[in-house]
Short mmCIF file of C-alpha atoms and ligand atoms in Angstrom, two decimals:
data_model
loop_
_atom_site.label_atom_id
_atom_site.label_comp_id
_atom_site.label_asym_id
_atom_site.label_seq_id
_atom_site.Cartn_x
_atom_site.Cartn_y
_atom_site.Cartn_z
CA MET A 1 -0.01 0.00 0.01
CA PHE A 2 2.78 2.39 0.95
CA LYS A 3 4.61 1.67 -2.30
CA LYS A 4 1.58 2.79 -4.30
CA VAL A 5 1.21 5.92 -2.20
CA HIS A 6 4.98 6.57 -2.61
CA ILE A 7 4.72 6.25 -6.40
CA ARG A 8 1.63 8.46 -6.54
CA LEU A 9 3.19 11.13 -4.27
CA THR A 10 6.35 11.08 -6.37
CA LEU A 11 4.36 11.53 -9.56
CA LEU A 12 2.24 14.28 -7.98
CA CYS A 13 5.25 16.10 -6.61
CA ALA A 14 7.43 15.80 -9.69
CA GLY A 15 4.43 16.36 -12.05
CA ILE A 16 3.36 19.62 -10.47
CA THR A 17 6.89 20.95 -10.32
CA ALA A 18 7.53 19.85 -13.88
CA ILE A 19 4.36 21.58 -15.13
CA ILE A 20 5.42 24.80 -13.35
CA MET A 21 8.90 24.51 -14.78
CA ILE A 22 7.72 23.83 -18.34
CA THR A 23 5.24 26.73 -18.17
CA MET A 24 8.01 29.04 -16.99
CA SER A 25 10.37 27.79 -19.69
CA LEU A 26 7.70 28.42 -22.33
CA CYS A 27 7.10 31.92 -21.03
CA TYR A 28 10.85 32.59 -21.07
CA LEU A 29 11.19 31.23 -24.58
CA TYR A 30 8.27 33.37 -25.73
CA VAL A 31 9.74 36.54 -24.26
CA SER A 32 13.24 35.74 -25.46
CA GLU A 33 12.12 34.82 -29.05
CA THR A 34 9.92 37.92 -29.30
CA GLY A 35 12.94 40.00 -28.16
CA LEU A 36 15.28 38.36 -30.69
CA TYR A 37 12.81 38.90 -33.50
CA LYS A 38 12.28 42.54 -32.49
CA ASN A 39 16.04 43.20 -32.35
CA HIS A 40 16.54 41.59 -35.69
CA TYR A 41 13.77 43.64 -37.24
CA GLN A 42 15.08 46.88 -35.70
CA SER A 43 18.61 46.15 -37.00
CA PHE A 44 17.13 45.40 -40.46
CA GLN A 45 15.21 48.69 -40.39
CA SER A 46 18.30 50.70 -39.41
CA ASP A 47 20.31 48.99 -42.17
CA ILE A 48 17.62 49.92 -44.66
CA ASN A 49 17.80 53.51 -43.56
CA THR A 50 21.56 53.52 -44.15
CA ILE A 51 21.12 51.84 -47.55
CA THR A 52 18.44 54.36 -48.50
CA THR A 53 20.73 57.27 -47.58
CA ASN A 54 23.52 55.69 -49.59
CA LEU A 55 21.31 55.15 -52.60
CA GLU A 56 20.01 58.69 -52.40
CA GLN A 57 23.59 60.00 -52.61
CA GLN A 58 24.28 58.04 -55.78
CA SER A 59 23.24 59.90 -58.95
CA VAL A 60 23.30 56.61 -60.82
CA ILE A 61 22.96 53.33 -58.96
CA SER A 62 26.42 51.74 -58.87
CA MET A 63 26.53 48.04 -59.80
CA GLU A 64 29.79 47.75 -57.97
CA TRP A 65 28.31 49.09 -54.77
CA LEU A 66 25.39 46.66 -55.00
CA SER A 67 27.72 43.72 -55.69
CA LYS A 68 29.90 44.76 -52.72
CA MET A 69 26.89 44.92 -50.45
CA GLU A 70 25.65 41.51 -51.56
CA ALA A 71 29.09 40.05 -51.14
CA GLN A 72 28.78 40.70 -47.41
CA GLY A 73 26.19 37.90 -47.48
CA LYS A 74 23.61 39.73 -45.42
CA TYR A 75 21.33 41.12 -48.11
CA LEU A 76 20.01 40.36 -51.58
CA PHE A 77 19.21 43.27 -53.93
CA TYR A 78 16.80 43.56 -56.81
CA VAL A 79 16.46 46.79 -58.73
CA LEU A 80 13.34 47.58 -60.77
CA ASP A 81 13.46 50.49 -63.14
CA ASN A 82 9.92 51.69 -63.75
CA GLY A 83 8.75 48.17 -62.76
CA ILE A 84 11.22 46.39 -65.14
CA PRO A 85 14.06 44.36 -63.60
CA PHE A 86 17.23 46.34 -63.89
CA LEU A 87 20.35 45.05 -65.70
CA TYR A 88 21.96 44.14 -62.39
CA ASN A 89 19.37 41.47 -61.72
CA GLN A 90 19.26 40.24 -65.24
CA LEU A 91 22.98 39.59 -65.07
CA ASN A 92 22.80 37.79 -61.74
CA GLU A 93 19.56 35.95 -62.04
CA PRO A 94 18.18 33.78 -64.82
CA GLU A 95 19.55 30.40 -65.89
CA GLU A 96 22.54 30.29 -63.52
CA ASN A 97 20.47 31.02 -60.48
CA PRO A 98 16.84 29.94 -60.84
CA LYS A 99 16.40 29.92 -57.02
CA ARG A 100 17.20 33.65 -56.94
CA ALA A 101 14.63 34.32 -59.68
CA LEU A 102 12.00 32.40 -57.70
CA LEU A 103 12.87 34.37 -54.58
CA LEU A 104 12.45 37.60 -56.42
CA GLU A 105 8.99 36.49 -57.60
CA GLU A 106 8.00 35.45 -54.12
CA SER A 107 9.18 38.77 -52.66
CA LEU A 108 7.28 40.70 -55.34
CA ASP A 109 4.12 38.72 -54.61
CA ALA A 110 4.50 39.40 -50.89
CA TYR A 111 5.16 43.07 -51.61
CA GLN A 112 2.10 43.32 -53.77
CA GLU A 113 -0.02 41.45 -51.28
CA SER A 114 1.01 43.92 -48.59
CA GLY A 115 -0.88 46.52 -50.68
CA TRP A 116 1.68 49.27 -50.00
CA ASN A 117 1.92 52.28 -52.20
CA SER A 118 4.26 55.20 -51.54
CA PRO A 119 2.46 58.39 -50.46
CA THR A 120 2.65 59.60 -53.98
CA ASN A 121 3.25 57.62 -57.06
CA THR A 122 5.21 60.42 -58.58
CA VAL A 123 8.39 60.21 -56.61
CA SER A 124 10.61 63.29 -57.00
CA ALA A 125 14.35 63.13 -57.35
CA PHE A 126 14.78 64.15 -53.72
CA THR A 127 12.28 61.97 -52.05
CA SER A 128 12.40 58.30 -51.28
CA TYR A 129 10.18 55.99 -49.30
CA HIS A 130 10.68 52.54 -48.04
CA PHE A 131 8.36 49.88 -46.77
CA GLU A 132 9.22 46.71 -44.82
CA PHE A 133 7.38 43.41 -44.96
CA GLU A 134 7.88 39.81 -44.04
CA PHE A 135 7.25 36.66 -46.09
CA THR A 136 8.01 33.00 -46.14
CA SER A 137 9.83 31.68 -49.14
CA ALA A 138 8.74 28.22 -50.23
CA SER A 139 11.74 27.88 -52.53
CA CYS A 140 14.28 28.60 -49.72
CA ASP A 141 12.20 27.07 -46.94
CA SER A 142 12.95 30.11 -44.80
CA LYS A 143 11.48 33.42 -43.66
CA PHE A 144 12.66 36.77 -45.06
CA PHE A 145 12.43 40.38 -44.14
CA GLY A 146 11.95 42.45 -47.22
CA SER A 147 12.07 46.18 -47.88
CA VAL A 148 11.13 48.14 -50.93
CA ILE A 149 12.91 51.43 -51.32
CA ARG A 150 11.19 53.61 -53.89
CA MET A 151 12.97 56.72 -55.18
CA GLY A 152 13.10 59.01 -58.14
CA LYS A 153 16.26 59.00 -60.33
CA SER A 154 16.58 61.05 -63.52
CA SER A 155 12.90 60.89 -64.59
CA SER A 156 12.48 57.23 -63.77
CA THR A 157 11.16 55.58 -60.62
CA LEU A 158 13.57 53.08 -59.12
CA GLU A 159 12.46 50.41 -56.72
CA VAL A 160 15.20 48.59 -54.80
CA ILE A 161 14.02 45.44 -53.15
CA VAL A 162 16.28 44.39 -50.22
CA LEU A 163 15.85 40.89 -48.81
CA SER A 164 17.37 39.54 -45.64
CA SER A 165 17.08 35.88 -44.75
CA LEU A 166 15.90 35.01 -41.21
CA GLU A 167 17.68 31.65 -41.41
CA SER A 168 20.31 32.54 -38.83
CA LEU A 169 17.62 33.83 -36.46
CA GLU A 170 15.58 30.69 -36.98
CA LEU A 171 18.70 28.61 -36.30
CA GLN A 172 19.38 30.58 -33.16
CA ILE A 173 15.76 30.08 -32.00
CA ARG A 174 15.85 26.38 -32.85
CA GLU A 175 19.09 25.92 -30.88
CA GLN A 176 17.67 27.77 -27.95
CA ARG A 177 14.57 25.51 -28.03
CA ILE A 178 16.64 22.36 -28.14
CA ARG A 179 18.75 23.61 -25.22
CA PHE A 180 15.60 24.25 -23.23
CA VAL A 181 14.11 20.84 -24.06
CA LEU A 182 17.39 19.15 -22.90
CA ILE A 183 17.49 21.26 -19.74
CA ASP A 184 13.85 20.51 -18.96
CA ILE A 185 14.27 16.76 -19.55
CA THR A 186 17.32 16.64 -17.25
CA ALA A 187 15.49 18.77 -14.65
CA ILE A 188 12.40 16.49 -14.81
CA LEU A 189 14.62 13.39 -14.31
CA LEU A 190 16.37 15.02 -11.36
CA LEU A 191 13.02 16.14 -9.95
CA GLY A 192 11.70 12.56 -10.20
CA ILE A 193 14.72 11.22 -8.32
CA PHE A 194 14.52 14.00 -5.73
CA SER A 195 10.71 13.56 -5.26
CA TRP A 196 11.20 9.79 -4.84
CA ILE A 197 13.79 10.31 -2.09
CA PHE A 198 11.94 13.23 -0.53
CA THR A 199 8.48 11.54 -0.40
CA GLY A 200 10.18 8.34 0.83
CA LYS A 201 11.64 10.28 3.71
CA LEU A 202 8.26 11.86 4.40
CA LEU A 203 6.51 8.51 4.39
CA ARG A 204 9.06 6.71 6.53
CA PRO A 205 7.81 7.99 9.93
CA ILE A 206 4.21 7.25 8.90
CA MET A 207 5.22 3.70 7.88
CA GLU A 208 7.09 3.22 11.10
CA ASN A 209 4.16 4.57 13.03
CA GLN A 210 1.76 2.25 11.34
CA GLU A 211 4.04 -0.69 12.02
CA LYS A 212 4.22 0.35 15.66
CA GLN A 213 0.46 0.72 15.88
CA ALA A 214 -0.05 -2.78 14.38
CA GLN A 215 2.49 -4.18 16.79
CA PHE A 216 0.81 -2.33 19.67
CA VAL A 217 -2.62 -3.75 18.81
CA ALA A 218 -1.17 -7.23 18.45
CA SER A 219 0.64 -7.05 21.80
CA ALA A 220 -2.41 -5.45 23.52
CA SER A 221 -4.71 -8.21 22.24
CA HIS A 222 -2.20 -10.82 23.40
CA GLU A 223 -1.96 -9.28 26.87
CA LEU A 224 -5.75 -8.91 27.17
CA ARG A 225 -6.34 -12.46 26.08
CA THR A 226 -4.63 -14.00 29.13
CA PRO A 227 -6.71 -12.37 31.92
CA LEU A 228 -9.86 -12.78 29.76
CA ALA A 229 -9.20 -16.53 29.39
CA VAL A 230 -8.71 -16.81 33.15
CA ILE A 231 -11.90 -14.88 33.83
CA ILE A 232 -13.94 -17.06 31.40
CA SER A 233 -12.63 -20.32 32.78
CA ALA A 234 -13.01 -19.15 36.42
CA THR A 235 -16.63 -18.09 35.65
CA GLU A 236 -17.37 -21.55 34.18
CA CYS A 237 -15.80 -23.31 37.14
CA CYS A 238 -17.58 -21.02 39.57
CA LYS A 239 -20.99 -21.96 38.09
CA ASN A 240 -20.58 -25.67 38.88
CA ALA A 241 -18.40 -25.38 41.97
CA PRO A 242 -19.70 -25.99 45.48
CA SER A 243 -20.36 -22.75 47.36
CA GLU A 244 -17.28 -23.03 49.60
CA ARG A 245 -14.97 -23.01 46.52
CA GLN A 246 -16.85 -20.23 44.69
CA GLU A 247 -15.18 -17.51 46.74
CA GLY A 248 -11.75 -18.57 45.44
CA PHE A 249 -12.92 -18.34 41.82
CA LEU A 250 -14.55 -14.96 42.44
CA LYS A 251 -11.27 -13.73 43.88
CA THR A 252 -9.46 -14.84 40.77
CA ILE A 253 -12.06 -13.12 38.62
CA SER A 254 -11.72 -9.92 40.54
CA GLN A 255 -7.85 -10.00 40.42
CA GLU A 256 -7.85 -10.58 36.67
CA SER A 257 -10.43 -7.87 36.12
CA ILE A 258 -8.22 -5.40 38.05
CA ARG A 259 -5.27 -6.56 35.91
CA MET A 260 -7.28 -5.93 32.76
CA SER A 261 -8.46 -2.58 34.01
CA ASN A 262 -4.83 -1.57 34.73
CA LEU A 263 -3.73 -2.67 31.29
CA VAL A 264 -6.61 -0.78 29.61
CA ASN A 265 -5.72 2.35 31.65
CA ASP A 266 -2.09 2.07 30.55
CA MET A 267 -3.07 1.68 26.92
CA LEU A 268 -5.41 4.67 27.14
CA THR A 269 -2.58 6.77 28.54
CA LEU A 270 -0.28 5.81 25.70
CA SER A 271 -2.87 6.27 22.95
CA GLY A 272 -3.74 9.66 24.50
CA SER A 273 -0.06 10.56 24.23
CA ASP A 274 0.06 9.34 20.60
CA SER A 275 -2.95 11.47 19.59
CA HIS A 276 -1.55 14.45 21.51
CA HIS A 277 -4.41 14.35 24.03
CA PHE A 278 -1.99 13.66 26.77
CA LEU A 279 -2.78 16.28 29.37
CA VAL A 280 -0.05 17.70 31.52
CA GLN A 281 -1.18 20.35 33.93
CA PRO A 282 1.98 21.89 35.39
CA GLU A 283 1.95 23.72 38.65
CA SER A 284 4.57 24.82 41.15
CA ILE A 285 5.25 21.84 43.34
CA GLU A 286 7.63 20.85 46.09
CA LEU A 287 9.35 17.86 44.60
CA ASP A 288 10.84 16.69 47.90
CA THR A 289 7.38 16.50 49.53
CA LEU A 290 6.02 14.64 46.49
CA LEU A 291 8.88 12.11 46.68
CA ILE A 292 8.29 11.53 50.37
CA ASN A 293 4.59 10.81 49.69
CA VAL A 294 5.39 8.24 47.00
CA PHE A 295 8.16 6.76 49.16
CA GLU A 296 5.73 6.29 52.04
CA ALA A 297 3.15 4.67 49.74
CA PHE A 298 5.72 2.06 48.60
CA GLU A 299 7.17 1.30 52.05
CA PRO A 300 4.63 -1.50 52.80
CA LEU A 301 5.33 -3.18 49.39
CA ALA A 302 9.07 -3.02 50.03
CA LYS A 303 8.57 -4.46 53.50
CA GLU A 304 6.72 -7.46 52.04
CA LYS A 305 9.99 -8.43 50.29
CA SER A 306 12.17 -7.25 53.18
CA ILE A 307 13.70 -4.63 50.90
CA THR A 308 15.35 -1.63 52.59
CA LEU A 309 13.79 1.42 50.99
CA SER A 310 15.46 4.74 51.75
CA ILE A 311 15.16 8.31 50.58
CA LEU A 312 17.94 10.85 50.26
CA LEU A 313 16.94 14.58 50.04
CA PRO A 314 19.14 17.66 49.96
CA ASP A 315 19.52 19.42 53.29
CA TYR A 316 19.02 22.83 51.72
CA ALA A 317 15.75 24.45 50.64
CA LEU A 318 14.81 23.58 47.02
CA PRO A 319 13.04 25.91 44.61
CA LEU A 320 9.57 24.99 43.45
CA CYS A 321 9.37 22.79 40.38
CA LEU A 322 6.90 23.44 37.53
CA ALA A 323 5.40 20.00 36.83
CA ASP A 324 2.17 18.02 36.86
CA PRO A 325 2.22 16.43 40.37
CA GLU A 326 -0.04 13.47 39.46
CA ARG A 327 2.04 12.56 36.32
CA ILE A 328 5.36 12.87 38.19
CA LYS A 329 3.89 10.66 40.99
CA GLN A 330 2.96 8.13 38.29
CA VAL A 331 6.57 8.15 36.93
CA ILE A 332 8.17 7.68 40.36
CA SER A 333 5.63 4.94 41.16
CA ILE A 334 6.47 3.07 37.93
CA LEU A 335 10.22 3.30 38.76
CA LEU A 336 9.74 2.22 42.39
CA HIS A 337 7.33 -0.55 41.40
CA ASN A 338 9.86 -1.85 38.86
CA ALA A 339 12.72 -1.52 41.36
CA ILE A 340 10.80 -3.57 43.95
CA SER A 341 9.69 -6.12 41.35
CA TYR A 342 13.17 -6.71 39.95
CA THR A 343 15.09 -6.69 43.23
CA PRO A 344 15.25 -9.90 45.20
CA ASN A 345 14.22 -10.22 48.81
CA HIS A 346 16.47 -8.37 51.31
CA GLY A 347 17.65 -6.05 48.57
CA LYS A 348 18.21 -2.32 48.81
CA ILE A 349 16.47 0.54 46.99
CA ASP A 350 17.06 4.26 47.47
CA ILE A 351 15.45 7.24 45.91
CA SER A 352 17.34 10.52 45.82
CA LEU A 353 16.71 14.11 44.74
CA SER A 354 19.23 16.75 43.78
CA TYR A 355 19.13 20.18 42.21
CA CYS A 356 21.81 21.71 40.03
CA LYS A 357 21.85 24.44 37.35
CA SER A 358 18.02 24.83 37.29
CA HIS A 359 17.60 21.06 36.83
CA PHE A 360 16.04 18.59 39.25
CA SER A 361 17.44 15.11 39.16
CA ILE A 362 15.51 12.23 40.65
CA ALA A 363 17.31 8.87 40.85
CA VAL A 364 15.91 5.45 41.74
CA ARG A 365 18.71 3.02 42.49
CA ASP A 366 18.33 -0.68 43.24
CA ASN A 367 20.68 -3.59 43.66
CA GLY A 368 18.42 -5.97 41.78
CA ILE A 369 18.80 -8.16 38.72
CA GLY A 370 20.18 -5.29 36.57
CA ILE A 371 19.62 -4.66 32.87
CA SER A 372 22.00 -5.79 30.13
CA ASP A 373 23.22 -3.22 27.57
CA GLU A 374 21.15 -4.94 24.88
CA GLU A 375 17.99 -4.67 26.98
CA LYS A 376 18.70 -1.04 27.89
CA LYS A 377 18.06 -0.10 24.25
CA ARG A 378 14.58 -1.67 24.31
CA ILE A 379 13.13 -1.31 27.79
CA PHE A 380 11.36 1.99 26.86
CA ASP A 381 9.60 0.22 23.94
CA ARG A 382 5.94 -0.62 24.38
CA PHE A 383 5.17 -4.14 25.64
CA TYR A 384 8.87 -4.92 25.89
CA ARG A 385 9.77 -7.19 28.80
CA ALA A 386 13.14 -8.72 29.37
CA GLU A 387 13.15 -12.50 29.32
CA LYS A 388 14.00 -12.79 32.98
CA SER A 389 11.12 -10.53 34.04
CA ARG A 390 8.38 -12.30 32.10
CA SER A 391 7.41 -14.38 35.10
CA THR A 392 6.20 -11.24 36.92
CA LYS A 393 2.47 -11.38 36.31
CA ASP A 394 1.35 -7.82 36.88
CA HIS A 395 3.87 -6.30 34.47
CA PHE A 396 2.83 -5.72 30.87
CA GLY A 397 5.94 -3.93 29.58
CA LEU A 398 4.18 -0.58 29.44
CA GLY A 399 5.43 1.12 32.57
CA LEU A 400 8.63 2.67 31.22
CA SER A 401 7.04 3.67 27.89
CA ILE A 402 4.40 5.59 29.87
CA ALA A 403 7.11 7.15 32.09
CA LEU A 404 8.99 8.21 28.97
CA GLU A 405 5.94 9.87 27.42
CA ILE A 406 5.17 11.73 30.66
CA ILE A 407 8.78 12.98 31.04
CA LYS A 408 8.86 13.95 27.31
CA ALA A 409 5.70 15.97 27.83
CA HIS A 410 7.59 17.82 30.62
CA ASN A 411 10.54 18.45 28.29
CA GLY A 412 12.68 16.35 30.58
CA SER A 413 14.70 13.19 30.09
CA ILE A 414 14.83 9.69 31.57
CA SER A 415 17.80 7.35 31.33
CA VAL A 416 19.11 4.14 32.83
CA THR A 417 22.63 3.19 33.93
CA ASP A 418 24.16 0.30 35.83
CA ALA A 419 24.59 0.68 39.55
CA ILE A 420 28.01 -0.07 40.99
CA GLY A 421 27.93 -3.52 42.54
CA GLY A 422 24.91 -4.65 40.43
CA GLY A 423 21.40 -3.33 39.85
CA SER A 424 20.16 -0.29 37.96
CA ILE A 425 19.78 3.43 38.37
CA PHE A 426 16.91 5.23 36.60
CA THR A 427 17.45 8.99 36.48
CA VAL A 428 14.77 11.54 35.63
CA MET A 429 15.90 15.09 34.80
CA LEU A 430 13.35 17.88 35.04
P1 LIG B 501 7.11 -3.84 33.07
O1 LIG B 501 5.69 -3.46 33.27
O2 LIG B 501 7.29 -5.15 32.46
O3 LIG B 501 7.96 -3.60 34.20
P2 LIG B 501 8.43 -1.63 31.99
O4 LIG B 501 8.22 -0.88 30.76
O5 LIG B 501 8.26 -0.87 33.28
O6 LIG B 501 7.55 -2.87 31.95
O7 LIG B 501 9.87 -2.24 32.01
C1 LIG B 501 10.34 -2.92 30.83
C2 LIG B 501 11.35 -3.89 31.22
O8 LIG B 501 12.50 -3.26 31.73
C3 LIG B 501 10.94 -4.83 32.31
O9 LIG B 501 10.23 -5.94 31.76
C4 LIG B 501 12.26 -5.25 32.88
O10 LIG B 501 12.79 -6.31 32.15
C5 LIG B 501 13.13 -4.05 32.67
N1 LIG B 501 13.29 -3.27 33.94
C6 LIG B 501 12.62 -2.15 34.28
N2 LIG B 501 13.04 -1.66 35.49
C7 LIG B 501 13.95 -2.53 35.90
C8 LIG B 501 14.78 -2.64 37.09
N3 LIG B 501 14.71 -1.70 38.04
N4 LIG B 501 15.66 -3.64 37.19
C9 LIG B 501 15.77 -4.55 36.19
N5 LIG B 501 15.03 -4.55 35.09
C10 LIG B 501 14.13 -3.57 34.90
#
């Protein structure tokens, strides 16, 4: 399922970015090509102005000048004298260069189609007009700018047609387009790779979370099944048992129900923390007083196992601590409960409090079975129980994960280290 979502997200991410990029490229190409065309046209117009001035200065149009100009390879010239092709063209054009003749025809057609006529048909010796047009030559398979310069020369009207091929401009535009297509293709490929990695990274925590949730549900169902099975069988036995034995079954049912209720409460706490409904109501509290209260509550339990439980508090006045008293009590209770559970009879547990650099440090030390380095990495995981502690019936492996969530909600930290001489030390920093 996640693979499909991954592919779809990648396509979506890369697709949208590619569309934006292509649109921007097209806009850029449009602006750039329009600019190139405009520049080319302006330079053609200014060249025509220069040519016109030059022609005006010549009393008789010089063949040599025209040939020189053509030799530069930029322009083609045709001269019409009173509408009849001038000698210059006749020499250059017919059999040897049929393409050139065709081009002249095409330019004349385009010129006539443009419908231009100089302001007056009777052009005086001192006036000249020119008109620019554009046409596509089928014979040369290229676009041309054309200009007709009309001027009067010794009682005849001369028309000089100047043609400039747009082949180089078209080539420049084509090259620019190819460059953009290549850039866009490379960018789309890179975008695809980047989107794949990026969406993969985005999805990883969701995938891990889903895996954890599935594991949580599986472990929870497993843990709930045991007390439920006991309750069902005890109820069945209770029905048929003689009245003096019924009390024993009812006691079992009650114990297992309490166990189930505790487990459900623990699970609710954790799911509340997952859905960010974990309420922490901080207030200014005296941590030492809170520790004494929890210590006193656990004294009887420690006594049952003949464990020496002691508390070490600083002998100076402590500042108030901003924390949720009920939640902190819950954490200390979890740590003390574990310490008592995993410390053999006649063991030793002490709880201490210290304050340094605006941090409170609460440590619960025992000389119990201890925790291996391998287990230390996992004991804060949900439903994790070390092999040697599985026999303890009222432990589900949720205590430390709840403690961790509570301390995280207080922006604090919880850690475990080995105690010198065996056992463990759990330290909470607030
Ligand atoms: P549990 O409810 O099983 O105690 P916890 O999350 O509180 O679950 O603890 C996880 C595991 O960490 C326990 O199963 C136990 O193996 C180990 N553990 C916790 N506290 C201690 C301790 N004080 N000494 C040794 N092992 C401990």
